[in-house]
Amino acid sequence: MRLVTAEEMRELDRRTINEVGIPGVVLMENAGRGAAEIIKRKFGPGPKKVAVLCGRGNNGGDGFVVARYLKNWGWPVKAYLLAPRERVTGDARINLDIWVRIGGELKEIHNEGELWAAREEVSHCDIVVDALLGTGLKDEVKGLFREAIQLINFLKKPIVAIDIPSGIDSTTGKVLGVAVRADLTVTFGLPKVGQVIHPGLDHVGELHTVDISIPPSLVNEADPKCALLDPGELDLRSLGPRPRDSHKGTYGHLLVIAGSVGKTGAADMAGEAALRMGAGLVTVAVPESLNPILEVKLTEVMTEPLPDKEGAFSEGALGKALALLQGKSALAIGPGIGTGEGSRTLVLNLIRESRVPMVVDADGINCLVGSLEVLEEKGAPLILTP
């Protein structure tokens, strides 16, 4: 599943509007209608009383579209605008005006006193829709919006976030001071990076993505650099049956460098998991003093001792590790290795020297602290699995 940053999503919107010719108000209509349909499907079939809290930007415009569709379906809806009406412009203003013209209930809130005065009627709603702040947010939430987010969370009602929970950085997942804790988030176009990593993930709830008519060709051209593997993409049955004349050597030889005193289990599990996932041959390299333990624990997996110091890899382990790489198909390093100098030496140098695909996991990633520039020097495809 492809993921986008705030900037990548902004550029996709821009190109869809300017190059393809789909007006922004159409994208907003598609977004709001899709969100309303998901709300109806999730909380219906009977009508529920809904409060939609809108900011003055496009996220608020999406909220007015959501409110309109729910109202048209017979749901009692009231919209709350946390800004003077005259400050709402562009596509958001178009949908605000439509909302008013169809007789939609609207309350403007200009200060914290008016916000807390509205608390009683909002508290009697069945669902609160958060359309305050969108994916472009970068600064800490303050003032009226901070109070509004705290109120939304305080009410303990089902919360639906439009595009992203207000207060979350859509690129980093960072909480910008305070953030809505949604039960359901309906995002538009593509999921955002900040929605699937912590702490943003904790605020998103159930995540749904709505197609708003951004052409797939534009997404392919943009080539987003982040993706999330979902369970369907990890189904090994999709690889098909293995040929009858194949053998263990057909399916590669993985070298796993893992373990230290107290963490032999990490090496054991990594080796067993590699076999279970389909590797033909697996060798687990561990600190020399721990090798007898792994010889007992592992049956199908081979072991190799590397020079150690007090139960952890020594700096002298690098030479043998490089020799062990010869003839291997892939390398995994990190489970339970600790962050001593020997382990750091192994990780940093193997990233540079390995010519086979490499996974750096667990303590292997911790060994990169202060030396991230080594990732630019990698000698082969590299995957980090924090």
Tab-separated table of C-alpha atoms in Angstrom, residues 1-334:
chain	number	residue	atom	x	y	z
A	1	MET	CA	0.000	0.000	0.000
A	2	ARG	CA	1.521	3.291	-1.084
A	3	LEU	CA	1.855	6.115	1.441
A	4	VAL	CA	2.395	9.810	0.804
A	5	THR	CA	3.813	12.733	2.717
A	6	ALA	CA	1.937	16.004	3.034
A	7	GLU	CA	4.033	17.524	0.252
A	8	GLU	CA	3.509	14.557	-2.077
A	9	MET	CA	-0.259	14.721	-1.537
A	10	ARG	CA	-0.288	18.464	-2.120
A	11	GLU	CA	1.560	17.997	-5.404
A	12	LEU	CA	-0.829	15.252	-6.534
A	13	ASP	CA	-3.775	17.545	-5.811
A	14	ARG	CA	-2.113	20.392	-7.697
A	15	ARG	CA	-1.367	18.297	-10.771
A	16	THR	CA	-4.854	16.803	-10.797
A	17	ILE	CA	-6.356	20.290	-10.783
A	18	ASN	CA	-3.927	22.090	-13.100
A	19	GLU	CA	-2.821	19.381	-15.527
A	20	VAL	CA	-5.745	16.969	-15.644
A	21	GLY	CA	-8.380	19.672	-15.272
A	22	ILE	CA	-10.465	18.255	-12.434
A	23	PRO	CA	-11.493	21.313	-10.389
A	24	GLY	CA	-10.622	21.386	-6.725
A	25	VAL	CA	-14.284	21.676	-5.816
A	26	VAL	CA	-14.912	18.349	-7.581
A	27	LEU	CA	-12.126	16.693	-5.579
A	28	MET	CA	-13.707	18.128	-2.433
A	29	GLU	CA	-17.113	16.813	-3.457
A	30	ASN	CA	-15.692	13.343	-4.070
A	31	ALA	CA	-13.907	13.424	-0.722
A	32	GLY	CA	-16.896	14.558	1.305
A	33	ARG	CA	-19.322	12.192	-0.391
A	34	GLY	CA	-16.976	9.248	0.142
A	35	ALA	CA	-16.526	10.111	3.810
A	36	ALA	CA	-20.278	10.482	4.322
A	37	GLU	CA	-20.898	7.092	2.708
A	38	ILE	CA	-18.422	5.452	5.064
A	39	ILE	CA	-20.020	7.162	8.074
A	40	LYS	CA	-23.449	5.961	6.956
A	41	ARG	CA	-22.182	2.427	6.419
A	42	LYS	CA	-20.336	2.379	9.740
A	43	PHE	CA	-22.961	3.985	11.984
A	44	GLY	CA	-26.224	3.459	10.049
A	45	PRO	CA	-28.636	2.389	8.802
A	46	GLY	CA	-30.822	4.578	10.978
A	47	PRO	CA	-30.067	8.333	11.162
A	48	LYS	CA	-27.715	9.528	13.882
A	49	LYS	CA	-27.390	13.038	15.259
A	50	VAL	CA	-24.113	14.497	14.022
A	51	ALA	CA	-21.995	17.519	14.961
A	52	VAL	CA	-19.476	18.573	12.304
A	53	LEU	CA	-16.715	20.879	13.557
A	54	CYS	CA	-15.142	22.766	10.654
A	55	GLY	CA	-12.091	24.945	10.243
A	56	ARG	CA	-11.834	27.660	7.612
A	57	GLY	CA	-9.615	25.715	5.203
A	58	ASN	CA	-10.213	22.874	2.780
A	59	ASN	CA	-10.566	20.361	5.612
A	60	GLY	CA	-13.534	22.387	6.798
A	61	GLY	CA	-14.841	22.450	3.223
A	62	ASP	CA	-14.730	18.652	3.203
A	63	GLY	CA	-16.697	18.763	6.440
A	64	PHE	CA	-19.471	20.853	4.894
A	65	VAL	CA	-19.794	18.333	2.061
A	66	VAL	CA	-20.029	15.507	4.612
A	67	ALA	CA	-22.693	17.449	6.508
A	68	ARG	CA	-24.700	18.054	3.313
A	69	TYR	CA	-24.813	14.408	2.283
A	70	LEU	CA	-25.768	13.230	5.755
A	71	LYS	CA	-28.518	15.861	5.913
A	72	ASN	CA	-29.802	14.819	2.484
A	73	TRP	CA	-30.060	11.246	3.789
A	74	GLY	CA	-32.232	12.404	6.658
A	75	TRP	CA	-29.623	12.583	9.406
A	76	PRO	CA	-29.921	15.542	11.829
A	77	VAL	CA	-26.694	17.503	11.367
A	78	LYS	CA	-25.348	20.753	12.761
A	79	ALA	CA	-22.140	22.357	11.547
A	80	TYR	CA	-19.893	24.473	13.760
A	81	LEU	CA	-17.506	26.885	12.042
A	82	LEU	CA	-14.506	27.866	14.166
A	83	ALA	CA	-13.821	31.070	12.249
A	84	PRO	CA	-15.676	34.137	10.982
A	85	ARG	CA	-17.597	33.213	7.841
A	86	GLU	CA	-15.883	35.930	5.808
A	87	ARG	CA	-12.495	34.264	6.353
A	88	VAL	CA	-13.586	31.101	4.546
A	89	THR	CA	-12.522	31.268	0.895
A	90	GLY	CA	-12.138	29.190	-2.264
A	91	ASP	CA	-13.670	25.732	-2.536
A	92	ALA	CA	-14.385	25.655	1.184
A	93	ARG	CA	-16.481	28.841	0.847
A	94	ILE	CA	-18.434	27.325	-2.026
A	95	ASN	CA	-19.452	24.388	0.136
A	96	LEU	CA	-20.140	26.549	3.172
A	97	ASP	CA	-22.529	28.667	1.070
A	98	ILE	CA	-24.227	25.555	-0.326
A	99	TRP	CA	-24.707	24.285	3.217
A	100	VAL	CA	-26.389	27.503	4.253
A	101	ARG	CA	-28.562	27.667	1.105
A	102	ILE	CA	-29.996	24.174	1.667
A	103	GLY	CA	-31.012	25.178	5.165
A	104	GLY	CA	-28.171	23.496	7.021
A	105	GLU	CA	-27.770	24.508	10.658
A	106	LEU	CA	-24.620	26.554	11.218
A	107	LYS	CA	-23.132	28.049	14.363
A	108	GLU	CA	-20.089	30.294	14.170
A	109	ILE	CA	-17.674	30.041	17.074
A	110	HIS	CA	-15.213	32.889	17.504
A	111	ASN	CA	-13.747	32.353	20.959
A	112	GLU	CA	-13.323	29.834	23.740
A	113	GLY	CA	-16.370	31.117	25.607
A	114	GLU	CA	-18.628	30.418	22.629
A	115	LEU	CA	-16.991	27.025	22.183
A	116	TRP	CA	-17.713	25.903	25.710
A	117	ALA	CA	-21.230	27.351	25.477
A	118	ALA	CA	-21.797	24.966	22.550
A	119	ARG	CA	-20.512	22.032	24.574
A	120	GLU	CA	-23.958	21.043	25.852
A	121	GLU	CA	-25.580	20.669	22.433
A	122	VAL	CA	-22.536	18.938	20.951
A	123	SER	CA	-22.556	16.491	23.860
A	124	HIS	CA	-26.055	15.355	22.850
A	125	CYS	CA	-24.884	14.267	19.396
A	126	ASP	CA	-24.282	10.624	18.522
A	127	ILE	CA	-21.222	11.299	16.348
A	128	VAL	CA	-18.649	14.099	16.218
A	129	VAL	CA	-16.962	14.782	12.882
A	130	ASP	CA	-13.545	16.439	13.090
A	131	ALA	CA	-12.959	18.668	10.048
A	132	LEU	CA	-10.865	21.297	11.804
A	133	LEU	CA	-7.278	20.946	10.571
A	134	GLY	CA	-5.999	18.997	7.584
A	135	THR	CA	-2.853	17.373	6.272
A	136	GLY	CA	-1.015	20.648	5.736
A	137	LEU	CA	-0.666	21.355	9.466
A	138	LYS	CA	2.952	21.917	10.554
A	139	ASP	CA	2.790	24.184	13.603
A	140	GLU	CA	1.702	23.493	17.153
A	141	VAL	CA	-2.040	23.765	17.710
A	142	LYS	CA	-2.914	26.701	19.947
A	143	GLY	CA	-5.803	28.856	21.055
A	144	LEU	CA	-9.343	28.082	19.956
A	145	PHE	CA	-8.411	24.977	17.979
A	146	ARG	CA	-6.508	23.528	20.910
A	147	GLU	CA	-9.574	23.999	23.103
A	148	ALA	CA	-11.817	22.474	20.422
A	149	ILE	CA	-9.651	19.363	20.148
A	150	GLN	CA	-9.647	18.949	23.912
A	151	LEU	CA	-13.439	19.290	23.909
A	152	ILE	CA	-13.842	16.676	21.170
A	153	ASN	CA	-11.713	14.204	23.108
A	154	PHE	CA	-13.460	15.022	26.388
A	155	LEU	CA	-16.942	14.223	25.051
A	156	LYS	CA	-16.202	10.484	24.710
A	157	LYS	CA	-18.413	10.278	21.617
A	158	PRO	CA	-17.590	8.305	18.449
A	159	ILE	CA	-15.215	10.569	16.534
A	160	VAL	CA	-14.734	10.565	12.769
A	161	ALA	CA	-11.675	12.450	11.519
A	162	ILE	CA	-11.800	13.884	8.017
A	163	ASP	CA	-8.539	13.160	6.140
A	164	ILE	CA	-6.450	13.145	9.338
A	165	PRO	CA	-7.108	13.679	13.049
A	166	SER	CA	-6.631	17.371	13.742
A	167	GLY	CA	-3.269	18.012	15.384
A	168	ILE	CA	-1.338	15.179	13.704
A	169	ASP	CA	1.554	15.909	11.341
A	170	SER	CA	0.577	13.850	8.305
A	171	THR	CA	4.206	13.234	7.325
A	172	THR	CA	5.831	12.382	10.653
A	173	GLY	CA	2.891	11.273	12.793
A	174	LYS	CA	3.964	13.773	15.444
A	175	VAL	CA	1.348	15.232	17.777
A	176	LEU	CA	1.546	18.990	17.307
A	177	GLY	CA	0.721	19.923	20.864
A	178	VAL	CA	-2.647	18.192	21.074
A	179	ALA	CA	-4.540	15.921	18.682
A	180	VAL	CA	-7.954	14.383	18.177
A	181	ARG	CA	-8.207	10.699	19.119
A	182	ALA	CA	-10.474	9.408	16.385
A	183	ASP	CA	-12.359	6.137	16.260
A	184	LEU	CA	-12.489	6.317	12.473
A	185	THR	CA	-10.396	8.313	10.003
A	186	VAL	CA	-11.431	8.746	6.375
A	187	THR	CA	-8.457	9.897	4.335
A	188	PHE	CA	-8.445	10.989	0.714
A	189	GLY	CA	-6.495	9.823	-2.318
A	190	LEU	CA	-3.776	7.873	-0.544
A	191	PRO	CA	-2.988	7.042	3.090
A	192	LYS	CA	-0.492	9.369	4.723
A	193	VAL	CA	2.792	8.285	6.293
A	194	GLY	CA	1.877	9.920	9.601
A	195	GLN	CA	-1.263	7.801	9.850
A	196	VAL	CA	0.582	4.484	10.064
A	197	ILE	CA	3.494	5.347	12.368
A	198	HIS	CA	3.461	6.305	16.019
A	199	PRO	CA	2.245	8.412	17.639
A	200	GLY	CA	-0.123	9.312	14.784
A	201	LEU	CA	-1.243	5.701	14.473
A	202	ASP	CA	-2.654	5.821	18.004
A	203	HIS	CA	-4.956	8.712	17.011
A	204	VAL	CA	-6.281	7.405	13.695
A	205	GLY	CA	-8.491	4.530	14.792
A	206	GLU	CA	-9.941	2.557	11.887
A	207	LEU	CA	-8.487	3.934	8.650
A	208	HIS	CA	-10.416	4.131	5.368
A	209	THR	CA	-9.190	5.633	2.100
A	210	VAL	CA	-11.528	7.311	-0.397
A	211	ASP	CA	-10.793	7.542	-4.126
A	212	ILE	CA	-11.261	11.207	-5.079
A	213	SER	CA	-10.382	10.756	-8.789
A	214	ILE	CA	-6.638	11.377	-8.706
A	215	PRO	CA	-5.450	9.476	-11.817
A	216	PRO	CA	-3.278	6.422	-11.047
A	217	SER	CA	-0.898	7.599	-13.771
A	218	LEU	CA	-0.072	10.693	-11.697
A	219	VAL	CA	0.574	8.542	-8.642
A	220	ASN	CA	2.890	6.315	-10.678
A	221	GLU	CA	4.775	9.341	-11.966
A	222	ALA	CA	5.082	10.765	-8.452
A	223	ASP	CA	6.463	7.387	-7.304
A	224	PRO	CA	5.914	7.817	-3.534
A	225	LYS	CA	8.890	6.481	-1.624
A	226	CYS	CA	6.983	5.014	1.331
A	227	ALA	CA	4.780	1.933	1.398
A	228	LEU	CA	3.144	-0.295	3.990
A	229	LEU	CA	2.996	-4.059	3.605
A	230	ASP	CA	-0.437	-5.351	4.519
A	231	PRO	CA	-1.277	-9.002	5.289
A	232	GLY	CA	-2.603	-9.634	1.794
A	233	GLU	CA	0.758	-8.705	0.321
A	234	LEU	CA	2.526	-11.173	2.614
A	235	ASP	CA	0.556	-14.231	1.464
A	236	LEU	CA	3.242	-16.702	0.387
A	237	ARG	CA	0.651	-18.693	-1.540
A	238	SER	CA	0.810	-15.956	-4.163
A	239	LEU	CA	4.307	-17.210	-5.022
A	240	GLY	CA	2.782	-20.372	-6.443
A	241	PRO	CA	3.866	-24.013	-6.029
A	242	ARG	CA	7.547	-24.925	-6.007
A	243	PRO	CA	8.858	-27.014	-8.918
A	244	ARG	CA	9.122	-30.704	-8.087
A	245	ASP	CA	12.742	-30.883	-9.182
A	246	SER	CA	13.831	-27.994	-6.937
A	247	HIS	CA	15.938	-28.486	-3.812
A	248	LYS	CA	17.071	-26.455	-0.817
A	249	GLY	CA	19.837	-24.820	-2.812
A	250	THR	CA	17.250	-23.450	-5.233
A	251	TYR	CA	15.818	-21.145	-2.597
A	252	GLY	CA	18.851	-19.268	-1.429
A	253	HIS	CA	21.150	-19.242	1.567
A	254	LEU	CA	20.529	-16.628	4.246
A	255	LEU	CA	23.170	-15.512	6.739
A	256	VAL	CA	21.743	-14.279	10.052
A	257	ILE	CA	24.072	-12.433	12.440
A	258	ALA	CA	22.367	-12.326	15.816
A	259	GLY	CA	22.524	-12.895	19.551
A	260	SER	CA	24.479	-11.957	22.655
A	261	VAL	CA	24.452	-13.048	26.301
A	262	GLY	CA	20.844	-13.239	27.457
A	263	LYS	CA	19.525	-12.898	23.898
A	264	THR	CA	20.194	-16.259	22.307
A	265	GLY	CA	16.446	-16.583	21.808
A	266	ALA	CA	16.548	-13.741	19.284
A	267	ALA	CA	19.079	-15.641	17.189
A	268	ASP	CA	17.070	-18.854	17.507
A	269	MET	CA	13.781	-17.263	16.447
A	270	ALA	CA	15.361	-15.370	13.548
A	271	GLY	CA	16.840	-18.563	12.147
A	272	GLU	CA	13.647	-20.576	12.547
A	273	ALA	CA	11.555	-17.775	11.029
A	274	ALA	CA	13.825	-17.639	7.988
A	275	LEU	CA	13.245	-21.333	7.344
A	276	ARG	CA	9.515	-20.977	7.840
A	277	MET	CA	9.367	-18.108	5.339
A	278	GLY	CA	10.951	-20.290	2.684
A	279	ALA	CA	14.717	-19.849	2.744
A	280	GLY	CA	16.409	-22.990	1.444
A	281	LEU	CA	19.461	-22.767	3.704
A	282	VAL	CA	20.015	-20.668	6.824
A	283	THR	CA	23.223	-20.064	8.756
A	284	VAL	CA	23.090	-18.224	12.074
A	285	ALA	CA	26.345	-16.582	13.151
A	286	VAL	CA	26.571	-15.919	16.893
A	287	PRO	CA	29.225	-14.895	19.423
A	288	GLU	CA	31.622	-17.818	19.797
A	289	SER	CA	30.928	-18.483	23.473
A	290	LEU	CA	27.207	-18.829	22.729
A	291	ASN	CA	27.538	-21.186	19.789
A	292	PRO	CA	27.057	-24.378	21.894
A	293	ILE	CA	23.669	-23.059	23.028
A	294	LEU	CA	22.497	-22.522	19.445
A	295	GLU	CA	23.847	-25.920	18.396
A	296	VAL	CA	21.415	-27.447	20.873
A	297	LYS	CA	18.452	-25.177	20.098
A	298	LEU	CA	18.604	-25.366	16.287
A	299	THR	CA	18.179	-28.507	14.213
A	300	GLU	CA	17.766	-27.519	10.551
A	301	VAL	CA	19.590	-24.200	10.853
A	302	MET	CA	23.393	-24.212	10.645
A	303	THR	CA	25.522	-22.167	13.048
A	304	GLU	CA	28.833	-20.342	12.814
A	305	PRO	CA	30.798	-18.884	15.759
A	306	LEU	CA	32.219	-15.370	15.414
A	307	PRO	CA	34.938	-13.862	17.646
A	308	ASP	CA	33.426	-12.435	20.789
A	309	LYS	CA	34.215	-10.564	23.957
A	310	GLU	CA	32.212	-11.289	27.102
A	311	GLY	CA	29.349	-12.844	25.153
A	312	ALA	CA	28.990	-10.161	22.487
A	313	PHE	CA	30.609	-9.711	19.091
A	314	SER	CA	34.132	-8.314	19.214
A	315	GLU	CA	35.571	-5.913	16.679
A	316	GLY	CA	37.521	-8.858	15.306
A	317	ALA	CA	34.291	-10.537	14.140
A	318	LEU	CA	34.124	-8.454	10.967
A	319	GLY	CA	36.708	-10.408	8.996
A	320	LYS	CA	35.012	-13.769	9.493
A	321	ALA	CA	31.579	-12.250	8.867
A	322	LEU	CA	32.758	-10.946	5.488
A	323	ALA	CA	34.128	-14.390	4.663
A	324	LEU	CA	30.825	-16.003	5.633
A	325	LEU	CA	28.999	-13.729	3.208
A	326	GLN	CA	30.658	-15.457	0.277
A	327	GLY	CA	28.089	-17.606	-1.501
A	328	LYS	CA	25.156	-16.262	0.517
A	329	SER	CA	21.990	-14.909	-1.091
A	330	ALA	CA	20.980	-12.439	1.622
A	331	LEU	CA	22.007	-11.104	5.020
A	332	ALA	CA	20.033	-10.286	8.159
A	333	ILE	CA	21.727	-8.621	11.110
A	334	GLY	CA	20.604	-7.186	14.404
